mmCIF file of C-alpha atoms and ligand atoms in Angstrom:
data_model
loop_
_atom_site.group_PDB
_atom_site.id
_atom_site.type_symbol
_atom_site.label_atom_id
_atom_site.label_comp_id
_atom_site.label_asym_id
_atom_site.label_seq_id
_atom_site.Cartn_x
_atom_site.Cartn_y
_atom_site.Cartn_z
ATOM 1 C CA UNK A 1 26.516 7.120 -4.405
ATOM 2 C CA UNK A 2 25.899 3.933 -2.447
ATOM 3 C CA UNK A 3 26.979 0.688 -4.083
ATOM 4 C CA UNK A 4 23.872 -1.448 -4.140
ATOM 5 C CA UNK A 5 21.901 -1.185 -7.380
ATOM 6 C CA UNK A 6 18.171 -0.777 -6.421
ATOM 7 C CA UNK A 7 15.173 -1.576 -8.744
ATOM 8 C CA UNK A 8 11.652 -0.257 -8.313
ATOM 9 C CA UNK A 9 8.547 -1.639 -10.056
ATOM 10 C CA UNK A 10 5.251 0.090 -9.541
ATOM 11 C CA UNK A 11 5.107 3.940 -9.631
ATOM 12 C CA UNK A 12 1.577 4.572 -8.451
ATOM 13 C CA UNK A 13 0.378 6.909 -5.657
ATOM 14 C CA UNK A 14 2.721 5.128 -3.123
ATOM 15 C CA UNK A 15 5.508 3.828 -5.304
ATOM 16 C CA UNK A 16 6.502 7.249 -6.731
ATOM 17 C CA UNK A 17 7.246 9.047 -3.503
ATOM 18 C CA UNK A 18 8.870 5.975 -1.952
ATOM 19 C CA UNK A 19 11.136 5.403 -4.958
ATOM 20 C CA UNK A 20 12.048 9.212 -4.905
ATOM 21 C CA UNK A 21 13.168 8.777 -1.360
ATOM 22 C CA UNK A 22 15.469 5.918 -2.323
ATOM 23 C CA UNK A 23 16.987 8.182 -4.984
ATOM 24 C CA UNK A 24 17.398 11.143 -2.565
ATOM 25 C CA UNK A 25 19.217 8.750 -0.099
ATOM 26 C CA UNK A 26 21.924 8.324 -2.708
ATOM 27 C CA UNK A 27 21.227 4.873 -4.115
ATOM 28 C CA UNK A 28 21.564 4.146 -7.749
ATOM 29 C CA UNK A 29 18.010 3.453 -8.677
ATOM 30 C CA UNK A 30 16.418 1.957 -11.825
ATOM 31 C CA UNK A 31 12.646 2.001 -12.271
ATOM 32 C CA UNK A 32 10.000 0.200 -14.333
ATOM 33 C CA UNK A 33 6.307 1.089 -14.638
ATOM 34 C CA UNK A 34 3.725 -0.618 -16.978
ATOM 35 C CA UNK A 35 2.439 2.863 -17.934
ATOM 36 C CA UNK A 36 5.711 4.587 -18.974
ATOM 37 C CA UNK A 37 4.387 8.180 -18.378
ATOM 38 C CA UNK A 38 4.556 7.360 -14.714
ATOM 39 C CA UNK A 39 8.416 6.942 -14.862
ATOM 40 C CA UNK A 40 8.953 10.653 -15.913
ATOM 41 C CA UNK A 41 9.060 12.044 -12.434
ATOM 42 C CA UNK A 42 11.634 9.429 -11.447
ATOM 43 C CA UNK A 43 13.849 9.797 -14.443
ATOM 44 C CA UNK A 44 13.740 13.611 -14.256
ATOM 45 C CA UNK A 45 15.011 13.235 -10.701
ATOM 46 C CA UNK A 46 17.994 11.104 -11.861
ATOM 47 C CA UNK A 47 16.722 7.415 -11.919
ATOM 48 C CA UNK A 48 17.413 5.121 -14.814
ATOM 49 C CA UNK A 49 14.447 3.384 -16.642
ATOM 50 C CA UNK A 50 14.201 0.029 -18.402
ATOM 51 C CA UNK A 51 11.636 -1.409 -20.805
ATOM 52 C CA UNK A 52 11.044 -4.784 -19.188
ATOM 53 C CA UNK A 53 10.911 -6.579 -15.867
ATOM 54 C CA UNK A 54 13.557 -8.986 -17.018
ATOM 55 C CA UNK A 55 15.980 -6.025 -17.771
ATOM 56 C CA UNK A 56 15.198 -4.571 -14.326
ATOM 57 C CA UNK A 57 16.052 -7.949 -12.625
ATOM 58 C CA UNK A 58 19.275 -8.425 -14.542
ATOM 59 C CA UNK A 59 20.359 -4.781 -13.740
ATOM 60 C CA UNK A 60 19.724 -4.709 -9.968
ATOM 61 C CA UNK A 61 20.771 -6.254 -6.637
ATOM 62 C CA UNK A 62 17.598 -5.571 -4.722
ATOM 63 C CA UNK A 63 14.243 -4.920 -6.276
ATOM 64 C CA UNK A 64 11.079 -3.337 -4.600
ATOM 65 C CA UNK A 65 7.555 -3.776 -5.895
ATOM 66 C CA UNK A 66 4.715 -1.640 -5.008
ATOM 67 C CA UNK A 67 1.638 -2.711 -7.041
ATOM 68 C CA UNK A 68 -2.058 -2.743 -6.885
ATOM 69 C CA UNK A 69 -3.008 -6.283 -5.796
ATOM 70 C CA UNK A 70 -2.236 -9.996 -5.722
ATOM 71 C CA UNK A 71 -2.865 -10.453 -9.510
ATOM 72 C CA UNK A 72 -0.524 -7.627 -10.354
ATOM 73 C CA UNK A 73 2.221 -9.001 -8.124
ATOM 74 C CA UNK A 74 2.108 -12.474 -9.338
ATOM 75 C CA UNK A 75 2.116 -11.153 -12.908
ATOM 76 C CA UNK A 76 5.122 -8.922 -12.274
ATOM 77 C CA UNK A 77 7.073 -11.708 -10.529
ATOM 78 C CA UNK A 78 6.325 -14.375 -13.240
ATOM 79 C CA UNK A 79 9.181 -16.463 -14.496
ATOM 80 C CA UNK A 80 8.355 -16.176 -18.215
ATOM 81 C CA UNK A 81 8.787 -12.454 -18.862
ATOM 82 C CA UNK A 82 8.549 -11.025 -15.297
ATOM 83 C CA UNK A 83 11.189 -10.416 -12.635
ATOM 84 C CA UNK A 84 11.966 -14.027 -12.014
ATOM 85 C CA UNK A 85 12.915 -14.406 -15.685
ATOM 86 C CA UNK A 86 15.922 -12.122 -15.093
ATOM 87 C CA UNK A 87 16.997 -12.625 -11.454
ATOM 88 C CA UNK A 88 20.443 -13.900 -10.469
ATOM 89 C CA UNK A 89 21.060 -16.136 -7.405
ATOM 90 C CA UNK A 90 21.758 -14.060 -4.304
ATOM 91 C CA UNK A 91 19.393 -11.207 -5.159
ATOM 92 C CA UNK A 92 16.684 -9.890 -2.829
ATOM 93 C CA UNK A 93 13.090 -9.117 -3.954
ATOM 94 C CA UNK A 94 10.935 -7.000 -1.504
ATOM 95 C CA UNK A 95 7.200 -6.666 -2.164
ATOM 96 C CA UNK A 96 5.647 -3.771 -0.330
ATOM 97 C CA UNK A 97 2.110 -4.159 -1.876
ATOM 98 C CA UNK A 98 -0.846 -5.174 0.304
ATOM 99 C CA UNK A 99 -1.542 -8.769 -0.763
ATOM 100 C CA UNK A 100 -2.797 -11.954 0.954
ATOM 101 C CA UNK A 101 -0.232 -13.634 3.245
ATOM 102 C CA UNK A 102 -0.758 -16.684 1.150
ATOM 103 C CA UNK A 103 0.326 -14.692 -1.876
ATOM 104 C CA UNK A 104 3.569 -13.607 -0.023
ATOM 105 C CA UNK A 105 4.457 -17.213 0.860
ATOM 106 C CA UNK A 106 3.732 -18.238 -2.778
ATOM 107 C CA UNK A 107 6.206 -15.481 -4.043
ATOM 108 C CA UNK A 108 8.863 -16.549 -1.528
ATOM 109 C CA UNK A 109 8.590 -20.132 -2.693
ATOM 110 C CA UNK A 110 8.804 -19.022 -6.361
ATOM 111 C CA UNK A 111 11.889 -16.895 -5.476
ATOM 112 C CA UNK A 112 13.497 -19.804 -3.612
ATOM 113 C CA UNK A 113 13.548 -21.934 -6.858
ATOM 114 C CA UNK A 114 15.835 -19.115 -8.309
ATOM 115 C CA UNK A 115 17.907 -18.922 -5.090
ATOM 116 C CA UNK A 116 16.489 -15.282 -4.612
ATOM 117 C CA UNK A 117 15.479 -14.064 -1.153
ATOM 118 C CA UNK A 118 12.095 -12.570 -0.593
ATOM 119 C CA UNK A 119 10.525 -10.252 1.992
ATOM 120 C CA UNK A 120 6.969 -9.113 2.318
ATOM 121 C CA UNK A 121 7.000 -5.620 3.567
ATOM 122 C CA UNK A 122 3.629 -3.839 3.297
ATOM 123 C CA UNK A 123 3.294 -0.447 4.779
ATOM 124 C CA UNK A 124 0.979 1.260 7.151
ATOM 125 C CA UNK A 125 0.499 5.034 6.210
ATOM 126 C CA UNK A 126 -0.551 6.749 3.083
ATOM 127 C CA UNK A 127 0.944 9.182 0.500
ATOM 128 C CA UNK A 128 1.981 11.905 2.972
ATOM 129 C CA UNK A 129 3.990 9.602 5.243
ATOM 130 C CA UNK A 130 5.380 7.921 1.989
ATOM 131 C CA UNK A 131 6.600 11.358 0.850
ATOM 132 C CA UNK A 132 8.203 12.120 4.267
ATOM 133 C CA UNK A 133 9.728 8.691 4.676
ATOM 134 C CA UNK A 134 7.644 8.027 7.755
ATOM 135 C CA UNK A 135 5.807 4.832 6.825
ATOM 136 C CA UNK A 136 5.551 1.929 9.257
ATOM 137 C CA UNK A 137 6.977 -1.125 7.552
ATOM 138 C CA UNK A 138 5.562 -4.497 8.384
ATOM 139 C CA UNK A 139 8.093 -7.150 7.401
ATOM 140 C CA UNK A 140 7.976 -10.875 7.205
ATOM 141 C CA UNK A 141 11.372 -12.484 6.418
ATOM 142 C CA UNK A 142 14.380 -14.544 7.299
ATOM 143 C CA UNK A 143 16.201 -12.441 9.890
ATOM 144 C CA UNK A 144 19.351 -12.079 7.710
ATOM 145 C CA UNK A 145 17.277 -10.831 4.823
ATOM 146 C CA UNK A 146 15.526 -8.303 7.025
ATOM 147 C CA UNK A 147 18.937 -7.067 8.303
ATOM 148 C CA UNK A 148 20.264 -6.636 4.774
ATOM 149 C CA UNK A 149 17.154 -4.634 3.716
ATOM 150 C CA UNK A 150 16.902 -2.620 6.959
ATOM 151 C CA UNK A 151 19.114 0.322 5.895
ATOM 152 C CA UNK A 152 16.980 0.880 2.829
ATOM 153 C CA UNK A 153 13.672 0.315 4.727
ATOM 154 C CA UNK A 154 14.850 2.963 7.128
ATOM 155 C CA UNK A 155 14.894 5.367 4.162
ATOM 156 C CA UNK A 156 11.286 4.607 3.404
ATOM 157 C CA UNK A 157 9.830 4.451 6.974
ATOM 158 C CA UNK A 158 10.115 5.719 10.558
ATOM 159 C CA UNK A 159 9.815 2.246 11.828
ATOM 160 C CA UNK A 160 10.547 -1.165 10.210
ATOM 161 C CA UNK A 161 9.323 -4.136 12.199
ATOM 162 C CA UNK A 162 10.463 -7.720 11.638
ATOM 163 C CA UNK A 163 7.303 -9.595 12.610
ATOM 164 C CA UNK A 164 8.184 -13.103 11.748
ATOM 165 C CA UNK A 165 8.684 -15.397 8.717
ATOM 166 C CA UNK A 166 7.472 -14.459 5.240
ATOM 167 C CA UNK A 167 3.610 -13.752 5.352
ATOM 168 C CA UNK A 168 3.772 -12.164 8.820
ATOM 169 C CA UNK A 169 3.922 -8.722 7.278
ATOM 170 C CA UNK A 170 0.908 -9.280 5.079
ATOM 171 C CA UNK A 171 -0.843 -10.702 7.994
ATOM 172 C CA UNK A 172 -0.262 -7.650 10.197
ATOM 173 C CA UNK A 173 -1.207 -5.299 7.293
ATOM 174 C CA UNK A 174 -4.613 -6.953 6.696
ATOM 175 C CA UNK A 175 -5.360 -6.544 10.438
ATOM 176 C CA UNK A 176 -4.375 -2.872 10.557
ATOM 177 C CA UNK A 177 -6.483 -2.101 7.465
ATOM 178 C CA UNK A 178 -9.541 -3.619 9.197
ATOM 179 C CA UNK A 179 -9.018 -1.006 11.877
ATOM 180 C CA UNK A 180 -8.587 1.685 9.155
ATOM 181 C CA UNK A 181 -11.937 0.644 7.546
ATOM 182 C CA UNK A 182 -13.726 0.765 10.916
ATOM 183 C CA UNK A 183 -12.350 4.199 11.694
ATOM 184 C CA UNK A 184 -13.419 5.664 8.280
ATOM 185 C CA UNK A 185 -16.952 4.264 8.346
ATOM 186 C CA UNK A 186 -17.460 5.232 11.998
ATOM 187 C CA UNK A 187 -16.270 8.776 11.251
ATOM 188 C CA UNK A 188 -18.679 9.107 8.197
ATOM 189 C CA UNK A 189 -21.576 7.619 10.136
ATOM 190 C CA UNK A 190 -21.015 9.823 13.083
ATOM 191 C CA UNK A 191 -20.775 12.971 11.065
ATOM 192 C CA UNK A 192 -23.902 12.133 9.044
ATOM 193 C CA UNK A 193 -25.833 11.235 12.272
ATOM 194 C CA UNK A 194 -24.974 14.446 13.905
ATOM 195 C CA UNK A 195 -25.986 16.438 10.723
ATOM 196 C CA UNK A 196 -29.373 14.753 10.742
ATOM 197 C CA UNK A 197 -30.022 16.269 14.093
ATOM 198 C CA UNK A 198 -28.914 19.759 13.161
ATOM 199 C CA UNK A 199 -25.263 19.619 14.174
ATOM 200 C CA UNK A 200 -22.876 20.843 11.479
ATOM 201 C CA UNK A 201 -20.027 18.662 10.268
ATOM 202 C CA UNK A 202 -17.545 21.527 11.194
ATOM 203 C CA UNK A 203 -18.825 21.436 14.796
ATOM 204 C CA UNK A 204 -19.002 17.692 15.009
ATOM 205 C CA UNK A 205 -15.352 17.261 13.621
ATOM 206 C CA UNK A 206 -14.180 19.891 16.133
ATOM 207 C CA UNK A 207 -15.748 17.866 18.916
ATOM 208 C CA UNK A 208 -14.255 14.707 17.747
ATOM 209 C CA UNK A 209 -10.794 16.057 17.106
ATOM 210 C CA UNK A 210 -10.526 18.073 20.369
ATOM 211 C CA UNK A 211 -11.567 15.094 22.490
ATOM 212 C CA UNK A 212 -10.392 11.568 23.166
ATOM 213 C CA UNK A 213 -12.243 10.158 20.083
ATOM 214 C CA UNK A 214 -10.026 12.179 17.663
ATOM 215 C CA UNK A 215 -7.236 10.074 16.209
ATOM 216 C CA UNK A 216 -4.543 10.307 13.422
ATOM 217 C CA UNK A 217 -6.688 9.020 10.575
ATOM 218 C CA UNK A 218 -9.817 11.098 11.668
ATOM 219 C CA UNK A 219 -7.584 14.171 11.784
ATOM 220 C CA UNK A 220 -6.071 13.317 8.436
ATOM 221 C CA UNK A 221 -9.536 12.889 6.674
ATOM 222 C CA UNK A 222 -11.145 15.933 8.313
ATOM 223 C CA UNK A 223 -10.170 18.433 5.593
ATOM 224 C CA UNK A 224 -11.606 16.162 2.871
ATOM 225 C CA UNK A 225 -14.911 15.717 4.654
ATOM 226 C CA UNK A 226 -15.157 19.552 5.274
ATOM 227 C CA UNK A 227 -14.588 20.199 1.579
ATOM 228 C CA UNK A 228 -16.630 17.179 0.479
ATOM 229 C CA UNK A 229 -13.850 16.295 -1.976
ATOM 230 C CA UNK A 230 -12.054 12.991 -2.055
ATOM 231 C CA UNK A 231 -9.143 12.803 -4.436
ATOM 232 C CA UNK A 232 -7.564 9.381 -3.940
ATOM 233 C CA UNK A 233 -4.677 8.981 -1.518
ATOM 234 C CA UNK A 234 -5.882 5.505 -0.671
ATOM 235 C CA UNK A 235 -8.400 4.580 -3.268
ATOM 236 C CA UNK A 236 -11.710 3.089 -1.941
ATOM 237 C CA UNK A 237 -11.277 0.021 -4.277
ATOM 238 C CA UNK A 238 -8.165 -1.017 -2.261
ATOM 239 C CA UNK A 239 -9.975 -1.116 1.059
ATOM 240 C CA UNK A 240 -12.553 -3.355 -0.502
ATOM 241 C CA UNK A 241 -9.528 -5.554 -1.599
ATOM 242 C CA UNK A 242 -7.938 -5.518 1.885
ATOM 243 C CA UNK A 243 -11.261 -6.231 3.736
ATOM 244 C CA UNK A 244 -11.652 -9.212 1.335
ATOM 245 C CA UNK A 245 -8.017 -10.353 2.171
ATOM 246 C CA UNK A 246 -8.828 -10.097 5.933
ATOM 247 C CA UNK A 247 -11.866 -12.180 5.357
ATOM 248 C CA UNK A 248 -9.806 -14.824 3.432
ATOM 249 C CA UNK A 249 -7.311 -14.739 6.229
ATOM 250 C CA UNK A 250 -9.996 -15.756 8.766
ATOM 251 C CA UNK A 251 -11.527 -12.453 9.999
ATOM 252 C CA UNK A 252 -15.011 -13.213 11.108
ATOM 253 C CA UNK A 253 -16.101 -10.644 13.639
ATOM 254 C CA UNK A 254 -19.381 -8.738 14.252
ATOM 255 C CA UNK A 255 -18.167 -5.662 12.463
ATOM 256 C CA UNK A 256 -16.314 -7.181 9.592
ATOM 257 C CA UNK A 257 -19.223 -8.389 7.377
ATOM 258 C CA UNK A 258 -21.072 -5.040 7.381
ATOM 259 C CA UNK A 259 -17.967 -3.137 6.900
ATOM 260 C CA UNK A 260 -17.013 -5.006 3.700
ATOM 261 C CA UNK A 261 -20.631 -4.941 2.501
ATOM 262 C CA UNK A 262 -20.654 -1.046 2.825
ATOM 263 C CA UNK A 263 -17.350 -0.451 1.080
ATOM 264 C CA UNK A 264 -18.293 -2.993 -1.703
ATOM 265 C CA UNK A 265 -21.582 -1.195 -2.257
ATOM 266 C CA UNK A 266 -19.746 2.128 -2.326
ATOM 267 C CA UNK A 267 -17.451 0.749 -4.986
ATOM 268 C CA UNK A 268 -20.326 -0.600 -6.961
ATOM 269 C CA UNK A 269 -21.912 2.915 -6.811
ATOM 270 C CA UNK A 270 -18.850 4.158 -8.758
ATOM 271 C CA UNK A 271 -16.721 5.451 -5.810
ATOM 272 C CA UNK A 272 -13.952 2.894 -6.214
ATOM 273 C CA UNK A 273 -11.291 5.343 -7.664
ATOM 274 C CA UNK A 274 -11.958 8.129 -5.107
ATOM 275 C CA UNK A 275 -10.377 8.084 -1.657
ATOM 276 C CA UNK A 276 -11.855 5.573 0.733
ATOM 277 C CA UNK A 277 -13.325 8.587 2.753
ATOM 278 C CA UNK A 278 -15.791 8.942 -0.165
ATOM 279 C CA UNK A 279 -17.731 6.186 1.591
ATOM 280 C CA UNK A 280 -19.449 9.093 3.379
ATOM 281 C CA UNK A 281 -21.074 10.018 -0.029
ATOM 282 C CA UNK A 282 -22.525 6.556 -0.361
ATOM 283 C CA UNK A 283 -23.734 6.464 3.316
ATOM 284 C CA UNK A 284 -25.386 9.879 2.790
ATOM 285 C CA UNK A 285 -27.600 8.515 -0.016
ATOM 286 C CA UNK A 286 -28.515 5.114 1.536
HETATM 287 P P1 NAP B 301 -1.947 2.793 -7.442
HETATM 288 O O1 NAP B 301 -1.700 4.187 -7.420
HETATM 289 O O2 NAP B 301 -3.151 2.374 -8.028
HETATM 290 O O3 NAP B 301 -0.667 2.107 -8.238
HETATM 291 C C1 NAP B 301 -0.681 0.777 -8.652
HETATM 292 C C2 NAP B 301 0.513 0.429 -9.354
HETATM 293 O O4 NAP B 301 0.512 -1.058 -9.712
HETATM 294 C C3 NAP B 301 0.776 1.234 -10.635
HETATM 295 O O5 NAP B 301 2.216 1.435 -10.807
HETATM 296 C C4 NAP B 301 0.208 0.167 -11.732
HETATM 297 O O6 NAP B 301 0.886 0.351 -12.954
HETATM 298 C C5 NAP B 301 0.764 -1.145 -11.131
HETATM 299 N N1 NAP B 301 0.088 -2.243 -11.659
HETATM 300 C C6 NAP B 301 -1.175 -2.674 -11.443
HETATM 301 N N2 NAP B 301 -1.408 -3.803 -12.237
HETATM 302 C C7 NAP B 301 -0.211 -4.063 -12.849
HETATM 303 C C8 NAP B 301 0.180 -5.193 -13.739
HETATM 304 N N3 NAP B 301 -0.767 -6.243 -13.912
HETATM 305 N N4 NAP B 301 1.478 -5.245 -14.081
HETATM 306 C C9 NAP B 301 2.315 -4.266 -13.860
HETATM 307 N N5 NAP B 301 1.960 -3.201 -13.029
HETATM 308 C C10 NAP B 301 0.742 -3.141 -12.554
HETATM 309 O O7 NAP B 301 -1.724 2.068 -6.016
HETATM 310 P P2 NAP B 301 -1.172 2.728 -4.646
HETATM 311 O O8 NAP B 301 -1.993 3.564 -3.993
HETATM 312 O O9 NAP B 301 0.274 3.181 -5.038
HETATM 313 O O10 NAP B 301 -1.077 1.333 -3.798
HETATM 314 C C11 NAP B 301 -0.018 0.279 -4.139
HETATM 315 C C12 NAP B 301 -0.309 -0.772 -3.027
HETATM 316 O O11 NAP B 301 0.002 -0.335 -1.757
HETATM 317 C C13 NAP B 301 -1.620 -1.454 -3.133
HETATM 318 O O12 NAP B 301 -1.523 -2.705 -2.729
HETATM 319 C C14 NAP B 301 -2.335 -0.690 -1.815
HETATM 320 O O13 NAP B 301 -3.307 -1.481 -1.215
HETATM 321 C C15 NAP B 301 -1.041 -0.516 -0.913
HETATM 322 N N6 NAP B 301 -1.203 0.722 -0.026
HETATM 323 C C16 NAP B 301 -1.717 1.981 -0.524
HETATM 324 C C17 NAP B 301 -1.758 2.868 0.364
HETATM 325 C C18 NAP B 301 -2.300 4.267 -0.149
HETATM 326 O O14 NAP B 301 -2.570 5.078 0.729
HETATM 327 N N7 NAP B 301 -2.370 4.497 -1.433
HETATM 328 C C19 NAP B 301 -1.273 2.832 1.699
HETATM 329 C C20 NAP B 301 -0.793 1.638 2.037
HETATM 330 C C21 NAP B 301 -0.717 0.527 1.210
HETATM 331 P P3 NAP B 301 0.112 1.349 -14.136
HETATM 332 O O15 NAP B 301 0.543 2.779 -13.653
HETATM 333 O O16 NAP B 301 0.682 0.927 -15.353
HETATM 334 O O17 NAP B 301 -1.365 1.175 -13.951
#
């Protein structure tokens, strides 16, 4: 058993496999999730569980958060009954959610008032790389904080990059998810266009994946498109969030506006809880 006591708040699609990897690496792990049912997989695997964020903070040395969005993260960190109500000086909090760079800097400032260090460390990669410990971790931090966290980040990812001060991880994350959105919409539009002209999606996806236009994300989403079934790995509502974050962070390029409009319209059509690849269903009907 490793001596550092690790805490984890947020056991959704990503948080659960990531927290399991911390446990498997031999750390003492305590978890907290708002919906208690989602703690069961972790407690069955040997993690402790607490009933409040304050308790989590008072019990741990380093706490990770993997939560849906900026509002959730601010709420979980709050100093009334959130993490910052229970922290001790010298602790380290690491937020791995995808949020605005501004939110990461705000959280770091809040932590500083409690003499707590903070790292923004969002991830590139979805549920499968999370399970395999092969995420790419995009960190913004003071160097000494990054170095302290690095052995644990290495349990979660195949690569942990220190990109600059707090906020840099979130800046890199909103940029990479812009490319993710473009890839997904381009894949959907290409398959639908080919089908309109009598080329089956099976044939079109073979052409894409066997040639230079095939890439990791297209290969990953190919089985879902072939089955026309989109259970959420990365929920469509989250790419809407991330494209809005990119816009707020200054993205103003020819493709950015129509991309956000498409995913927003797909979410408004009821596809927000499905995987982002479900945008193909929206595009097929419009
Ligand atoms: P998810 O499955 O929807 O899980 C969200 C988590 O946030 C749940 O544990 C949820 O708790 C918690 N939460 C939400 N609002 C809360 C609040 N106000 N107070 C306390 N807890 C709250 O999301 P996910 O797919 O794991 O994604 C998590 C983050 O990683 C998001 O920022 C997402 O953009 C990013 N991300 C996702 C992927 C992916 O492929 N899924 C990849 C890279 C990055 P409850 O269970 O109680 O609702």
